[in-house]
Short mmCIF file of C-alpha atoms in Angstrom, two decimals:
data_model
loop_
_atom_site.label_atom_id
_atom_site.label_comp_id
_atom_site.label_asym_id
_atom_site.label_seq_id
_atom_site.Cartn_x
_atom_site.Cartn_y
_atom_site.Cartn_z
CA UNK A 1 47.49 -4.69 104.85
CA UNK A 2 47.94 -1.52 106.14
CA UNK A 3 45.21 0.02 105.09
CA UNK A 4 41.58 -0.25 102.66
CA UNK A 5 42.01 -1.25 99.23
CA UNK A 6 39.71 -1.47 96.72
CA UNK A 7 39.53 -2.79 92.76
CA UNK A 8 39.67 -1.66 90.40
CA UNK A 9 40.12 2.11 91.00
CA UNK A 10 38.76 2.98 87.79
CA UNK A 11 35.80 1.20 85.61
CA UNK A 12 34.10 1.95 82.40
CA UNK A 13 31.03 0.01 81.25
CA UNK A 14 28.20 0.55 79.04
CA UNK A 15 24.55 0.80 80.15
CA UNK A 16 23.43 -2.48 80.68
CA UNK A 17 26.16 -4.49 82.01
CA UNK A 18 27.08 -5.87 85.51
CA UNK A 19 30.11 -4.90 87.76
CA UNK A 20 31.82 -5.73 90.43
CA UNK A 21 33.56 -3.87 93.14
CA UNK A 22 35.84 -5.02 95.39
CA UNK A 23 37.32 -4.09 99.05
CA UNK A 24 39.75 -5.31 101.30
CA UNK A 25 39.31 -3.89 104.67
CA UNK A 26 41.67 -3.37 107.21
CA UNK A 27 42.96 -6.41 109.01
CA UNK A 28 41.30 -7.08 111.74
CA UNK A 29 38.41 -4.65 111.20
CA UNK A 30 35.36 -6.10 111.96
CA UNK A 31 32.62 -3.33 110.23
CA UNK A 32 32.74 -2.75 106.90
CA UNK A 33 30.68 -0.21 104.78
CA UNK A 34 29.79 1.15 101.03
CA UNK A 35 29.47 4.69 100.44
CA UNK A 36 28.52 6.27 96.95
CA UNK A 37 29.59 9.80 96.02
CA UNK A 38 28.61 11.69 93.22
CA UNK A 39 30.21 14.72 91.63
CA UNK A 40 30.47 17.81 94.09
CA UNK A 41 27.83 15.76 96.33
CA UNK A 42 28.27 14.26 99.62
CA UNK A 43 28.77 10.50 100.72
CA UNK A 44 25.46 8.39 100.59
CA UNK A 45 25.74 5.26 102.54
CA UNK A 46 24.80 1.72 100.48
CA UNK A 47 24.88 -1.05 103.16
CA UNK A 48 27.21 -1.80 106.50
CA UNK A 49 28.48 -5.24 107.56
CA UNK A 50 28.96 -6.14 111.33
CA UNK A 51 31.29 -9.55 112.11
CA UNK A 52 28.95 -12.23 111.31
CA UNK A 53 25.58 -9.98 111.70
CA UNK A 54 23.29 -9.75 108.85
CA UNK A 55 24.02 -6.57 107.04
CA UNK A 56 22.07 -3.36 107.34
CA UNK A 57 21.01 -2.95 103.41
CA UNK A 58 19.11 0.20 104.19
CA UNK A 59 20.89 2.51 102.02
CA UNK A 60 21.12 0.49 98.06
CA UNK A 61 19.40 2.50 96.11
CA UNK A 62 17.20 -0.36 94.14
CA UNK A 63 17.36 -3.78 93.64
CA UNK A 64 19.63 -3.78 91.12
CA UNK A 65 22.77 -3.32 93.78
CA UNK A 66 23.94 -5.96 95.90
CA UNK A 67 26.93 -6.44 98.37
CA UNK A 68 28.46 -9.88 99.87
CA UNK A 69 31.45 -10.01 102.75
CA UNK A 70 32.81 -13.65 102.44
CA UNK A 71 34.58 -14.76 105.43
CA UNK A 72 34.19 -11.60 107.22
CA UNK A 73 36.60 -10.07 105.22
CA UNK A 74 36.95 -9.60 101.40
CA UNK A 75 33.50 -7.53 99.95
CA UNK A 76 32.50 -7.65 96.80
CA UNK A 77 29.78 -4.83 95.61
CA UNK A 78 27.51 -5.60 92.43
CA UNK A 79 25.32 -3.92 90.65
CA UNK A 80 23.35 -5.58 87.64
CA UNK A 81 22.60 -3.93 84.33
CA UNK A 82 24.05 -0.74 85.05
CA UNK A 83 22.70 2.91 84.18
CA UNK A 84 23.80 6.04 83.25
CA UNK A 85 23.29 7.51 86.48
CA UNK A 86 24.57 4.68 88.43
CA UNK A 87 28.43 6.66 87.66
CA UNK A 88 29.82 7.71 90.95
CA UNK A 89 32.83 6.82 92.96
CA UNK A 90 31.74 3.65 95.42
CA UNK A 91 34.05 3.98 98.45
CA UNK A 92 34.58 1.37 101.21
CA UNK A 93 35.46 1.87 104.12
CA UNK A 94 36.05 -0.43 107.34
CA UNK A 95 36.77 0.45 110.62
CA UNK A 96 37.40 -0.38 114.22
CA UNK A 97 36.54 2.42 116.73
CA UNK A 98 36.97 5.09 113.41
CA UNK A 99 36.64 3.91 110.09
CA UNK A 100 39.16 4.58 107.46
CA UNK A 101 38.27 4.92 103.82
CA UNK A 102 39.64 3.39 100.89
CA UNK A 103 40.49 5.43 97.84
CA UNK A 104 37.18 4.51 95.98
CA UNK A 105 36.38 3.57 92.27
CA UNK A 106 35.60 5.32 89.91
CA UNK A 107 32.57 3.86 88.16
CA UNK A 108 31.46 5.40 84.31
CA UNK A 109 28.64 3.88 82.82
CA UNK A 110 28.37 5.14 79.02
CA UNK B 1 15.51 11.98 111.23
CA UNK B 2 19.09 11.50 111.72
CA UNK B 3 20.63 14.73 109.86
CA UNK B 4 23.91 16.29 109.94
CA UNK B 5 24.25 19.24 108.01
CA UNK B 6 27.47 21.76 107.33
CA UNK B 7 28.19 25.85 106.66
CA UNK B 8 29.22 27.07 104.84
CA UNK B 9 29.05 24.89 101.45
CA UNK B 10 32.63 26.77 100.33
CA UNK B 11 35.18 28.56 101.95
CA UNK B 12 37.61 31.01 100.25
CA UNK B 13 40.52 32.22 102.76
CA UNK B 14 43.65 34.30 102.23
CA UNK B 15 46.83 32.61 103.39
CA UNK B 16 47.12 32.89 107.28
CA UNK B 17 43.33 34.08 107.30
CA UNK B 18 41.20 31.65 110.58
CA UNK B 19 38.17 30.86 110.36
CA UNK B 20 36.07 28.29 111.45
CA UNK B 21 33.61 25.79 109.72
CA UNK B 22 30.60 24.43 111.50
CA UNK B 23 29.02 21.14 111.21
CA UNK B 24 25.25 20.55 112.71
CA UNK B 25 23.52 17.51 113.40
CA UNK B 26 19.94 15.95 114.84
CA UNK B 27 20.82 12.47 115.83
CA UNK B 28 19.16 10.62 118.51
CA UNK B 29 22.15 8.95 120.95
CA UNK B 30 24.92 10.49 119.59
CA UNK B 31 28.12 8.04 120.03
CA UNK B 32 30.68 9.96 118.02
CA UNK B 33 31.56 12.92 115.96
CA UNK B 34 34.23 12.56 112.74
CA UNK B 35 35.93 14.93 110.86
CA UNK B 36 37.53 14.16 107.58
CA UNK B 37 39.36 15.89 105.21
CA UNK B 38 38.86 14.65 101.36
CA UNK B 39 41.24 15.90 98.76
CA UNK B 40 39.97 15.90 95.06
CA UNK B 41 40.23 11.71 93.68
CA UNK B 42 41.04 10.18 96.93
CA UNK B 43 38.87 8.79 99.76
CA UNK B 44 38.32 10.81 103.15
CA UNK B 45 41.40 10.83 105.37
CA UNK B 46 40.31 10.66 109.12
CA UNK B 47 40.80 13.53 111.47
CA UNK B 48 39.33 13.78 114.84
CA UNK B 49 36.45 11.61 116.78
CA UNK B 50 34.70 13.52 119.41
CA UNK B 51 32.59 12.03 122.02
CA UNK B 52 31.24 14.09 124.24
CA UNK B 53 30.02 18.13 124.69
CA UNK B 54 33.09 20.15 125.47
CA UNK B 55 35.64 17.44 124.05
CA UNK B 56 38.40 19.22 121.99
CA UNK B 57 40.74 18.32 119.70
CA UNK B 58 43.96 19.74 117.99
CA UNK B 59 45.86 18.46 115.05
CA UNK B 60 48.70 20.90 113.18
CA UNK B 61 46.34 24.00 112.65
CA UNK B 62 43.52 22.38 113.24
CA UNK B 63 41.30 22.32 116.42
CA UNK B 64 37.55 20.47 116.44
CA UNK B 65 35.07 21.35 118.87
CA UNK B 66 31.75 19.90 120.17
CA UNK B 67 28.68 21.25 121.83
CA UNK B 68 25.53 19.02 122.21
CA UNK B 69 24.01 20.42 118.76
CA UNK B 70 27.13 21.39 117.05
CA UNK B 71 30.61 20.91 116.16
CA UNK B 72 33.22 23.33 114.88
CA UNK B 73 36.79 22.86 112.93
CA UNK B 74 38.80 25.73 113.49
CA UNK B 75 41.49 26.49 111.19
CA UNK B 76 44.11 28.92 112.76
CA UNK B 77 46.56 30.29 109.89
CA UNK B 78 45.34 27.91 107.22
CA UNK B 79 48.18 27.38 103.85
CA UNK B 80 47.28 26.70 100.52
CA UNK B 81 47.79 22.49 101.46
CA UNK B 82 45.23 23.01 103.54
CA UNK B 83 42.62 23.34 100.52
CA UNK B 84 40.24 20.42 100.65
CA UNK B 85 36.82 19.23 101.31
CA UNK B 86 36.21 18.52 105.44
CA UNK B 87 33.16 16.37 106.29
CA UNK B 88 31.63 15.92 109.32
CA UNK B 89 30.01 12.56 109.89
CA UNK B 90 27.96 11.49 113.39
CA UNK B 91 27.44 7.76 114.44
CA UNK B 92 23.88 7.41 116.42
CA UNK B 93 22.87 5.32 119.16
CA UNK B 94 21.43 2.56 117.05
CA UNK B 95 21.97 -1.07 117.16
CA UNK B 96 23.68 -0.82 113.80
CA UNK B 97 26.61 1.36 113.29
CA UNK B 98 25.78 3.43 110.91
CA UNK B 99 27.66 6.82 110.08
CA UNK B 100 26.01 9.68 108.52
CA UNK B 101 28.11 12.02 106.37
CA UNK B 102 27.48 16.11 105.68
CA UNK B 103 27.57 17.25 102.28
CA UNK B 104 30.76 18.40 103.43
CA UNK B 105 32.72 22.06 103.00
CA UNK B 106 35.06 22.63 100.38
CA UNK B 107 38.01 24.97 100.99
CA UNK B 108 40.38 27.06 99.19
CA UNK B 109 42.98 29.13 100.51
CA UNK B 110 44.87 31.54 98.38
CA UNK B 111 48.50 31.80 98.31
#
């Protein structure tokens, strides 16, 4: 495609429920990453995906959050009984020598 | 600690008024500097990668500079269209390619 995607660009749940997030990264694009950004705060990185390395989880915030890549492509983002403060935008973004963003979703947990 | 760190927070500019906004970082092996521009609801929008001390680059009214501690986006007769948030993000010399983002700067310009 010609450039990130992600689904669904907006998401409401209630506290307590799973969701998934999804991203299609450039063609091509062989790193892939999750950001999280909060109202009027910056972007907090989740976990990065290299080819077929195993991915740097360093940034989820707690156990509850999860991310797969299938094929090197396609990434999915989960997080498991969801909380309040778990609302954000999650953004992904992929990238060969720069990394281009996708226009996020919008995640609201009531 | 990796840290990258911008001034001001916000930026209110007259039409046509240039300024500059400056984007610090700590970052052992620096590989590459990023600015991005992020308008309200949408992802980042890449700008300009910068490599090395002294590299410079222009865009429209824009111009991004780097020194070994710093960077700087100038803006040189900003409009209104211009308004947005710019973030500065550094990818360190790690095995992993990581990118670390600044809590960005937000900018208005006034008609």
């Amino acid at each position: 495609g010609a450039g990130v995607s992600q689904s669904p660009s907006n998401k409401v749940t209630e506290k307590g429920k799973d969701v998934e997030l999804r991203c299609d990264p450039i063609s091509g694009h062989t790193a892939l990453y999750w950001y999280r950004q909060s109202l009027g705060q910056g972007l907090e990185f989740l976990i990065y995906f290299q080819g077929n390395s195993a991915p740097d989880k360093s940034g989820l915030p707690s156990d509850r959050f999860s991310a797969e890549r299938t094929g090197g492509s396609v990434s999915t983002l989960t997080i498991q009984r969801t909380q309040q403060e778990d609302s954000a935008v999650y953004l992904c973004a992929s990238s060969g020598e720069t990394q281009y963003f996708g226009p996020g979703t919008r995640l609201l947990v009531l | 600690e990796d840290q990258v760190t911008q001034s001001p927070e916000a930026l209110r500019l007259q039409e046509g008024e240039s300024s500059s906004l400056n984007c610090s970082y700590t970052v052992s092996g620096l590989r590459g500097l990023f600015w991005y521009r992020q308008d309200p609801g949408k992802g980042p929008e890449f700008l300009f990668t910068l490599y090395s001390a002294g590299e410079e680059k222009e865009k429209e009214r824009l111009k991004a500079t780097l020194t070994k501690k710093e960077s700087f986006l100038h803006i040189t007769a900003p409009k209104p269209e211009d308004s947005a948030t710019y973030l500065c993000a550094v990818q360190a010399g790690t095995s992993y390619d990581k990118v670390i983002f600044g809590p960005g700067t937000s900018l208005s310009v006034i008609p």
